[in-house]
Amino acid sequence: MTADNNVELRTVTMQGCPLELLHRARQHGEALVRELAFIVDGGGDNTELPKQLLRVVERVRVSAGGLNTGAERAIDEALARGDDSIDFQVVMPTALGRGASAFAALLDEIDAYCRSGDLLTLETPADVRAFQRWYLDEMARQLDGAPPTPWEEWRQADRARGPTRS
């Protein structure tokens, strides 16, 4: 599938997506983006990392904007019902998969700033960070042609790997 501007699009299936973690990841991400935007708008020293993250966030919004209104609606409805998890599909440019590991590294770098106290936003909680890794892993793997891995299956394998990631 391709978009009007010849961007290759693929469908990614998120199976057993934990809604409470998704909601918390959204909240944390929004708080972080607000703080980084404030830092960039204020100018001064040490704005390169916030600028870099904001550029990535904007690039993702532009490239995937409007593609997944049905998925967003289904997620919001499931959250309103109090569901524990949801299966949904998102359409995204294949280029996002190539950038997933770099984005994960950028999130790790931002978390280091949060841990050091250089940002007001707290470090991403471990369970939310695990959710982010799953989501990014699924994006990259599926955009590369691999089948979906449900959240619980991925989480069990992640726990078996041990504490090798932050």
Backbone as a ProteinNet text record, in pm:
[ID]
protein_1_A
[PRIMARY]
MTADNNVELRTVTMQGCPLELLHRARQHGEALVRELAFIVDGGGDNTELPKQLLRVVERVRVSAGGLNTGAERAIDEALARGDDSIDFQVVMPTALGRGASAFAALLDEIDAYCRSGDLLTLETPADVRAFQRWYLDEMARQLDGAPPTPWEEWRQADRARGPTRS
[TERTIARY]
84.5	0	89.5	52.3	128.4	34.4	89.5	14.6	24.1	-48.8	-49.4	89.4	175.1	308.1	413.1	371.6	458.9	532	477.6	531.9	473	559.1	509.4	447.9	325.3	252.6	230.7	232.9	200.7	112.6	43.3	-42.1	32.7	31.8	92.5	-21.9	-20.1	-123.6	-68.9	-133.6	-98.2	-197.1	-145.6	-231.7	-217.7	-331.9	-331.9	-269.6	-284.4	-225.5	-286.2	-203.5	-255.1	-296.6	-424.8	-478.2	-429.2	-416.2	-371	-228.3	-142.7	-5.3	-2.4	-87	-96.1	-136.8	-235.5	-282.7	-170.7	-101.9	6.4	122.7	150.9	257.4	220.9	94.1	47.8	66.2	22	31.3	176.5	263.9	404.8	466.6	434.9	487.5	440.4	313.5	260.5	327.1	349.4	416.4	559.2	627.1	764.6	772	683.4	683.1	654	561.1	533.2	657.7	727.6	847	956.5	977.6	1081.2	1048.5	921.3	880.8	906.4	880.8	905.9	1055.3	1139.3	1284.5	1329.7	1282.3	1322	1272.4	1146.4	1092	1168.1	1219.5	1295.3	1435.6	1483.6	1618.3	1722.6	1838.3	1945.7	2028.3	2110.6	2201.2	2127.1	2190.8	2143.7	2004.1	1975.9	1844.7	1851.4	1970	1981	1904.2	1915.6	1842.7	1691.8	1639.3	1494.6	1451.4	1532.3	1498.2	1494.5	1592.4	1598.9	1474.8	1435.4	1317.8	1191.8	1178.7	1060.3	1053	1169.2	1169.5	1118.8	1164.7	1120.5	969.9	920.6	778.2	697.1	741.8	669.2	672.7	786.6	798.3	701.1	690.4	596.8	453.4	421.9	285.1	248.4	341.4	314.1	300.1	390.6	389.5	274.7	229.6	121.9	-9.7	-9.1	-128.1	-246.1	-360.5	-482.3	-496.5	-392.6	-398.1	-476.1	-486.2	-536.1	-647.7	-737	-846.5	-937	-955.3	-1037	-974.1	-843.2	-772.3	-779.7	-758.7	-766	-905.1	-1007	-1144.6	-1169.3	-1123.6	-1142.1	-1068.7	-950	-873	-945.5	-989.1	-1060.5	-1188.9	-1261.6	-1384.4	-1353.4	-1247.2	-1208	-1163.8	-1091.6	-1052.1	-1175.7	-1271.6	-1394.1	-1474.4	-1472.5	-1543.8	-1469.4	-1341.1	-1261.9	-1202.4	-1191.4	-1130.8	-986.2	-937.6	-798.5	-702.1	-745.6	-657	-739.3	-667.2	-733.1	-637.8	-695.2	-622.7	-661.7	-564.3	-595.5	-487.2	-519.5	-424.2	-398.9	-273.5	-236.1	-162.3	-188.3	-120.7	-11.1	109.2	219.3	320.2	393.1	498.5	607.5	658.3	762.6	887.9	910.7	1028.4	1027.9	910	904.1	967.9	955.9	1018.1	1168.7	1226.4	1371.6	1419.9	1334.5	1374.9	1340.7	1277.3	1230.9	1344.4	1454.5	1563.8	1631	1642	1700.2	1609	1477.7	1383.1	1391.2	1404.6	1418.8	1544.3	1653.9	1778.8	1760.4	1686.1	1657.4	1575.4	1477.2	1398.7	1487.1	1582.6	1676.9	1759.7	1801.8	1882.1	1799.8	1675.9	1587.4	1565.9	1547.5	1530.6	1653	1771.2	1893.2	1887.2	1837.7	1820.4	1716.7	1610.1	1506.8	1564.9	1642.8	1704.4	1798.8	1872.7	1972.6	1910.4	1782.2	1716.1	1726.3	1783.6	1793.9	1658.9	1561	1425	1331.8	1220.4	1121.4	1039.9	1019.1	943.8	1021.6	950.2	1015	1054.5	1151.7	1193.3	1072.2	1071.1	962.7	957.9	842	831.6	868.8	925.7	976.8	869.9	747.3	644.7	602.5	601.6	568.7	682.9	806.7	923	918.4	881.5	868.9	761.6	650	543.5	596	670.1	726	817.5	902.2	992.5	912.8	806.5	722.6	663.2	605.2	539.3	638.4	756.7	858	912.3	933.9	978.9	877.2	749.5	644.1	639.9	652	654.3	766.5	887.4	1004	992.9	958.3	951.8	844.2	725	614.6	632.5	687.8	712.1	820.1	897.9	999.2	944.9	813.9	750	726	765.1	745.5	600.5	555.3	418.9	410.7	289.3	272.5	309.1	358.1	381.4	292.1	196.5	109.6	190.4	137.4	202.3	247.1	157.5	192	303.4	299.5	405.4	538.9	538.4	660	711.1	619.7	658.7	722.7	666.8	725.9	866.5	884.5	1017.3	1113.2	1064.3	1146.8	1192.9	1103.2	1139.4	1241.7	1227.7	1321.5	1461.5	1467.6	1597.1	1668.8	1592.5	1652.9	1671.2	1730.7	1742.8	1857.4	1855.3	1961.3	1927.1	1803.4	1761.2	1717	1717.4	1670	1520.7
-117.1	0	124	227.2	351.8	468.3	572.7	696.5	778	886.8	971.7	1021	1045.3	1099.6	989.3	868.1	754.2	704.4	726.7	672.1	532.9	433.6	297.3	281.8	231.5	211.5	63.2	26	-111.3	-105.8	-216.1	-227.9	-304.3	-249.7	-312.2	-349.6	-473.6	-522.9	-530.1	-460.7	-466.3	-560.1	-671.5	-772.3	-771	-765.6	-767	-643	-530.5	-404.5	-366.7	-353.8	-320	-172.5	-150	-13.8	77.7	26.4	111.3	159.1	70.7	111.3	205.9	180.2	270.7	410.2	417	546	617	543.9	604.3	646.8	568.5	604.6	733.3	745.5	868.9	988.7	974.2	1084.5	1125.6	1027.4	1057.3	1125.5	1073.5	1132.7	1275.6	1301.1	1437.2	1532.8	1488.1	1572.3	1602.5	1503.1	1521	1616.9	1599.8	1688.6	1832.8	1851.9	1988.1	2049.6	1972.9	2027	2056.9	1967.1	1989.1	2109.9	2125.8	2242.9	2371.1	2368.3	2484.3	2517.6	2415.2	2436.3	2497.2	2441.7	2491.5	2634.2	2661.7	2796.9	2898.4	2855	2943.9	2970.1	2887.5	2905.5	2869.5	2927.1	2901.2	2780.9	2737.4	2625.6	2492.8	2390.3	2251.5	2229.2	2289.6	2266.8	2168.6	2117.3	2030.5	1900	1833.2	1708.4	1730.5	1830.4	1855.1	1885.5	1962.9	1991.8	1864.5	1776.8	1650.8	1566.6	1553.3	1473.1	1536.4	1667	1734	1719.1	1721	1699.4	1559.3	1459.6	1322.1	1310.8	1366.8	1360.8	1426.5	1541.3	1611.1	1531.4	1470.8	1390.2	1272.3	1208.2	1095.7	1145	1257.8	1312.4	1343.4	1405	1442.4	1318.2	1221.5	1105.5	1009.9	1003.2	910	981.5	1113	1190.3	1155.7	1131.3	1103.1	960.5	878.1	741	647.4	681.6	583.9	634.9	713.1	766.8	655.6	549.4	436.5	366.8	346.9	282.9	371.6	501	593.5	591.7	589.6	585.9	456	342.7	213.3	210.5	267.9	273.3	359.8	478.3	568	503.7	433.6	366.7	253.8	178.5	69.7	125.3	237.2	302	346.7	406.6	454.9	339.3	223.5	106.4	42.4	73.8	12.2	-121.5	-147.3	-272.5	-280.4	-403	-423.8	-415.8	-468.2	-471.5	-460.8	-441.2	-427.7	-476.7	-532.8	-561.2	-450.6	-394.9	-293.1	-290.9	-228.6	-215.3	-68.8	-39.3	95.6	88.5	186	197.5	300.9	265.2	359.5	344.8	450.8	444.1	345.5	268	170.7	239.4	363.2	436.2	450.4	452	461.4	339.5	225	104.6	115.5	175.1	191.8	285.9	378.4	474.4	432.8	316.4	275.5	257.7	195.3	173.8	305.4	396.6	527.4	605.6	592.6	660	601.8	468.6	403.9	454.9	469.4	521.6	665.8	742.8	881	886	796	789.2	752.7	661.8	625.5	747.2	825.1	943.9	1046.8	1066	1158.3	1109.4	977.3	922.7	948.4	946.2	976.7	1120.4	1212.5	1351	1359.5	1282.4	1281.1	1228.7	1120.1	1062.1	1159.9	1235.4	1326.5	1451.1	1473.2	1592.2	1711.5	1692.2	1801.8	1837.4	1746.5	1773.2	1757.5	1826.7	1814.1	1686.1	1642.6	1520.1	1403.4	1316	1199.9	1098.7	1014.8	906.4	818.5	764.1	675.1	555.8	527.5	408.9	282.4	184.6	62.8	-9.4	-18.3	-89.8	-14	118.3	199.4	190.7	189.2	176.7	41.8	-64.8	-196.6	-191.3	-124.6	-109.8	-35.3	71.9	148.3	61.2	-20	-109.9	-208.9	-267.3	-361.3	-292.4	-176	-104.9	-75	-23.5	8.8	-117.6	-222.4	-350.8	-404.1	-399.7	-448.5	-367.1	-237.6	-151.9	-194.2	-201	-232.1	-372.6	-469.4	-607.8	-626.7	-575.8	-597.3	-517.9	-398.5	-322.2	-389.1	-477.2	-554.1	-690.3	-715.8	-836.5	-946.8	-928	-1031.1	-1031.5	-1144.9	-1151.1	-1081	-1045.4	-978.2	-1069.4	-1007.3	-1075.1	-1007.5	-1081	-1019.9	-969.3	-866.1	-804.3	-906.5	-992.1	-1086.4	-1181.5	-1226.5	-1315.6	-1241.9	-1118.3	-1037.5	-1011.8	-979.2	-946.1	-1065.4	-1184.4	-1304.4	-1328.5	-1310.6	-1327.4	-1219.8	-1098.2	-988.3	-1017.9	-1068.3	-1104.4	-1216.5	-1311.4	-1423.9	-1376.4	-1269.9	-1214.1	-1149.8	-1107.5	-1046.9	-897.4	-836.8	-689.6	-634.8	-663.6	-613.1	-478	-434.7	-304.4	-215.6	-83.9	10.6	14.1
0	0	0	-75.1	-75.8	-54.2	5	24.5	-103.9	-108.6	-227.2	-265.4	-169.2	-197.2	-209.7	-249.9	-273.9	-149.9	-33.3	90.4	106	124.8	141.8	280.1	283.9	408.8	432.8	560.1	599.8	724.2	746.7	864.4	972.8	1093	1210.2	1304.3	1353	1442.5	1584.7	1675.6	1817.2	1884.8	1935.6	1996.1	2147.7	2214.5	2360.1	2420	2352.3	2399.2	2533.9	2638	2771.2	2777.2	2791.6	2782.8	2894.3	3013.8	3124.8	3098.7	3047.5	3014.9	2895.1	2796.5	2682.6	2728.4	2815.3	2867.1	2944.7	3030	3107.5	3017.6	2913.7	2819.8	2745.8	2706.2	2641.3	2733.8	2858.8	2954.6	2977.1	2994.5	3018.3	2896.5	2778.5	2655.7	2635	2664.3	2650	2747.9	2871.3	2970.9	2926.8	2875.3	2830.8	2712.6	2615.7	2498.5	2540.4	2635.3	2684.1	2747	2831.3	2896.2	2794.2	2700.1	2599.8	2511.7	2476.6	2398	2476.1	2606.1	2691.3	2693.1	2702.8	2704	2572	2461.5	2329.8	2310	2348.8	2333.6	2417.2	2532.1	2619.7	2571.5	2476	2423.3	2527.2	2514.2	2609.4	2569.7	2664.2	2640.7	2647.9	2597.2	2609.6	2552.3	2438.8	2377.6	2260.9	2227.7	2109.9	2126.4	2241.5	2262	2259.8	2332.3	2321.2	2177.8	2104.2	1964.6	1882.4	1905.9	1831.8	1857.6	1983.5	2015.7	1957.5	1968.9	1914.5	1762.9	1694.9	1549	1515.6	1593.1	1568.5	1591.7	1702.7	1734.7	1623.1	1575.8	1469.2	1339.4	1306.8	1185.7	1190.2	1306.9	1321.6	1307	1370.3	1360.1	1216.1	1141.9	1003.5	916.4	932.7	843.7	873.1	998.4	1032.7	1062.4	1056.3	1088.7	999.7	1062.2	989.6	940.1	958.8	908.4	999.3	1126.6	1223	1312.1	1254.5	1335.3	1387.7	1309.9	1355.5	1474.6	1470.6	1582.7	1706	1688.4	1802.4	1865.9	1782	1832.7	1909.3	1854.9	1922	2055.9	2060.3	2186.2	2287.9	2246.2	2337.8	2390.7	2304.3	2348	2446.2	2420	2510.9	2646.1	2644.7	2770.2	2847.7	2777	2842.3	2902.2	2837.1	2889.6	3007.5	3021.7	3127.1	3088	2957.4	2911.3	2957.9	2974.2	3014.2	2896.4	2782	2666	2538.4	2428.1	2298.4	2189.7	2085.5	1962.1	1864.5	1796.1	1695.9	1589.9	1478.9	1369.6	1343.2	1311.1	1272.7	1139.3	1056.6	928.5	946.3	901.9	916.7	804.1	779.5	678.1	720.8	626.1	659	712.2	674.7	723	874.8	937.4	1083.4	1148.7	1086.1	1140	1142.3	1038.2	1033.8	1142.2	1185.8	1288.3	1430.2	1447.7	1580.6	1680.4	1640.2	1736.2	1772.2	1676.9	1707	1801.5	1782	1870.5	2010.9	2021.9	2152.9	2223.3	2149.3	2207.8	2253.7	2176.9	2214.6	2343	2356.4	2480	2598.9	2578.1	2685	2726.9	2629	2657.9	2735.7	2695.1	2766.7	2909.8	2927	3062.3	3149.1	3090.4	3167.1	3218.5	3136.5	3181.2	3292.6	3279.5	3383.9	3515.4	3508.7	3629.6	3696.6	3616.3	3672.5	3734.3	3707.9	3760.2	3667.1	3547.4	3451.4	3390.4	3402.3	3358.2	3477.2	3473.4	3580	3566.2	3442.3	3418.1	3478	3546.4	3606.3	3499.5	3531.6	3443.6	3411.5	3292.1	3251.9	3347.3	3406.5	3492.9	3415.9	3486.7	3422.2	3340.3	3391.1	3316.1	3190.2	3198.1	3080.4	2979.3	3028.8	2939.2	2866.9	2938.4	2875.4	2766.5	2794.9	2695.4	2572.2	2594.4	2482.6	2397.8	2462.9	2389.5	2305.8	2366.3	2291.3	2169	2189.2	2080.7	1968.6	2004.1	1904.1	1837.8	1917.4	1860.7	1760.8	1799.3	1710.1	1581.4	1593.9	1476.3	1381.9	1434.5	1351.8	1291.8	1372.9	1327	1221.1	1250.1	1156.7	1027.5	1035.9	913.6	829.1	893.6	823	778	804.5	755.4	856.8	982.3	1085.2	1133.4	1188.3	1242.4	1377.9	1422.6	1552	1669.1	1774.3	1901.9	2004.7	2062.6	2164.1	2284.1	2350.1	2465.5	2568.9	2614.2	2721.6	2680	2556.8	2506.7	2503.7	2453.9	2449.3	2590.8	2682.2	2820	2889.4	2868.6	2928.5	2874.1	2743.9	2684.3	2735	2753	2803.4	2946.2	3028	3166.2	3167.9	3077.1	3070.6	3029.8	2949.9	2908.8	3026.5	3125.7	3245	3231.4	3334.3	3341	3256.5	3126	3039.1	2980.3	2994.4	2939.7	3053.1	3023.7	3126.5	3131
[MASK]
++++++++++++++++++++++++++++++++++++++++++++++++++++++++++++++++++++++++++++++++++++++++++++++++++++++++++++++++++++++++++++++++++++++++++++++++++++++++++++++++++++++

